XYZ file of C-alpha atoms in Angstrom:
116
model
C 6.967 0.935 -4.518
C 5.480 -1.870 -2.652
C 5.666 0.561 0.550
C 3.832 3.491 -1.080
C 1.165 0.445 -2.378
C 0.646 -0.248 1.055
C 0.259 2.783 2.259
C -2.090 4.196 -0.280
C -4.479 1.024 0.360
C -4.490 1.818 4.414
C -5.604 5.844 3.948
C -8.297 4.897 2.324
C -9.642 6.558 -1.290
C -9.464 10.420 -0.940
C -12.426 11.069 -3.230
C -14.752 9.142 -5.164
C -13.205 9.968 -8.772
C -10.102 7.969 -8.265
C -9.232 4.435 -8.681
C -7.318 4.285 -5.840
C -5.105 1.452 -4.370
C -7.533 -1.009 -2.444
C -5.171 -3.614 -1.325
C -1.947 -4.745 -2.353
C -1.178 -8.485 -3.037
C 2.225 -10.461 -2.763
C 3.171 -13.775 -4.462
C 6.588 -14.212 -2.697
C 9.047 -14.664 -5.691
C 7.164 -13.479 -8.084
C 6.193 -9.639 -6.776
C 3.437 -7.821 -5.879
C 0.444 -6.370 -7.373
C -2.504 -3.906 -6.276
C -6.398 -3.966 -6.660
C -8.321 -0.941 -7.977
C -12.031 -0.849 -8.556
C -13.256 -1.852 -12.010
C -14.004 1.211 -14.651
C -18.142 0.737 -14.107
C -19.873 0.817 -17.605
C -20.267 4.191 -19.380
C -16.801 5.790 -19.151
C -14.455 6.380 -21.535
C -10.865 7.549 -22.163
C -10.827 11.203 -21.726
C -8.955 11.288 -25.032
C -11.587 9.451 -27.269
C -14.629 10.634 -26.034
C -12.892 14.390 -26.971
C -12.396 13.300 -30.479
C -15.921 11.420 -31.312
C -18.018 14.167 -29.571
C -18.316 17.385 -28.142
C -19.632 17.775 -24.362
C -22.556 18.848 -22.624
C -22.061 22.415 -20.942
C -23.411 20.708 -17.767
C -20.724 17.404 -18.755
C -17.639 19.905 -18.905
C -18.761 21.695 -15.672
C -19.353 18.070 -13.924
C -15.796 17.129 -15.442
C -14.429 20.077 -13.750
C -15.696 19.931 -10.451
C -14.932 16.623 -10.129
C -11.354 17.072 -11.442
C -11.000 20.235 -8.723
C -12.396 18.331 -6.150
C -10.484 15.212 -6.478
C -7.356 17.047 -6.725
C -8.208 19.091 -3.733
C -8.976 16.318 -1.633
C -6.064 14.135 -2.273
C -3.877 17.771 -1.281
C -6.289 18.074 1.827
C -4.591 14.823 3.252
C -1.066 16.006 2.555
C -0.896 13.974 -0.647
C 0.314 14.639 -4.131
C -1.477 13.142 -7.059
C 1.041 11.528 -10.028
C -1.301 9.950 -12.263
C 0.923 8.413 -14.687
C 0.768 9.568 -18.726
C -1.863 12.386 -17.937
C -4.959 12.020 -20.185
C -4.693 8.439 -21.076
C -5.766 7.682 -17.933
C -8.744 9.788 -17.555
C -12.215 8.572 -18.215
C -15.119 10.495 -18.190
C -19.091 9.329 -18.303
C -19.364 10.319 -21.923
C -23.221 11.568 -20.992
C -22.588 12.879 -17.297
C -19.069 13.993 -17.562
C -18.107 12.703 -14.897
C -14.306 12.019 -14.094
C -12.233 8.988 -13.068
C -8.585 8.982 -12.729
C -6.849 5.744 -13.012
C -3.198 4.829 -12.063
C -2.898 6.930 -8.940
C -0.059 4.480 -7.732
C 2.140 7.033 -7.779
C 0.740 9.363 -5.236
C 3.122 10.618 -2.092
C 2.864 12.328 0.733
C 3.716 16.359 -0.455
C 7.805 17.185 0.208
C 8.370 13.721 -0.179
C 10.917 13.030 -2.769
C 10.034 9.373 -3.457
C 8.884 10.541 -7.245
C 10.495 13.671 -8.668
């Protein structure tokens, strides 16, 4: 894991709707951990903002685009995307609609078998 950590943080962010893997920090003994940008103010979980409120037409089309384009991007550079637990970990601008997708630790280079 710490490899793929590493890795992730030295390609650099594939598009500007993930919360990618900035760098990754070691304590020795204790493990490792990674930095991600902070969720900036005005998103929310994909999951609540579906239940408390309908979105825009232009919101869901900004949602999509950004979803297509992210995952486009990330394939462009030979990547697969596993962002862990699916919707809980999508958070949208709840006037926008824009997308962020968090946990993207998980991400591999495509044919790679390090995550089934």
């Amino acid at each position: 894991m710490h490899e793929n950590l590493a890795f992730l943080s030295r390609i650099g962010c594939p598009d500007k709707s993930l919360l990618w893997v900035e760098d990754v920090v070691s304590t020795g003994d204790a493990g490792f951990g990674y930095v991600t940008r902070l969720i900036p103010n005005g998103f929310v979980p994909f999951y609540k903002l579906v239940r408390e409120r309908e979105l825009s037409e232009v919101s869901k089309c900004n949602f999509a685009l950004d979803y297509l384009r992210a995952l486009h991007n990330v394939n462009k550079q030979g990547l697969l995307l596993f962002a862990a637990d699916g919707e809980a970990n999508c958070y949208v601008h709840a006037q926008t609609g824009h997308l962020l997708i968090d946990e993207c630790e998980r991400t591999t280079i495509l044919g790679s078998t390090l995550y089934p």
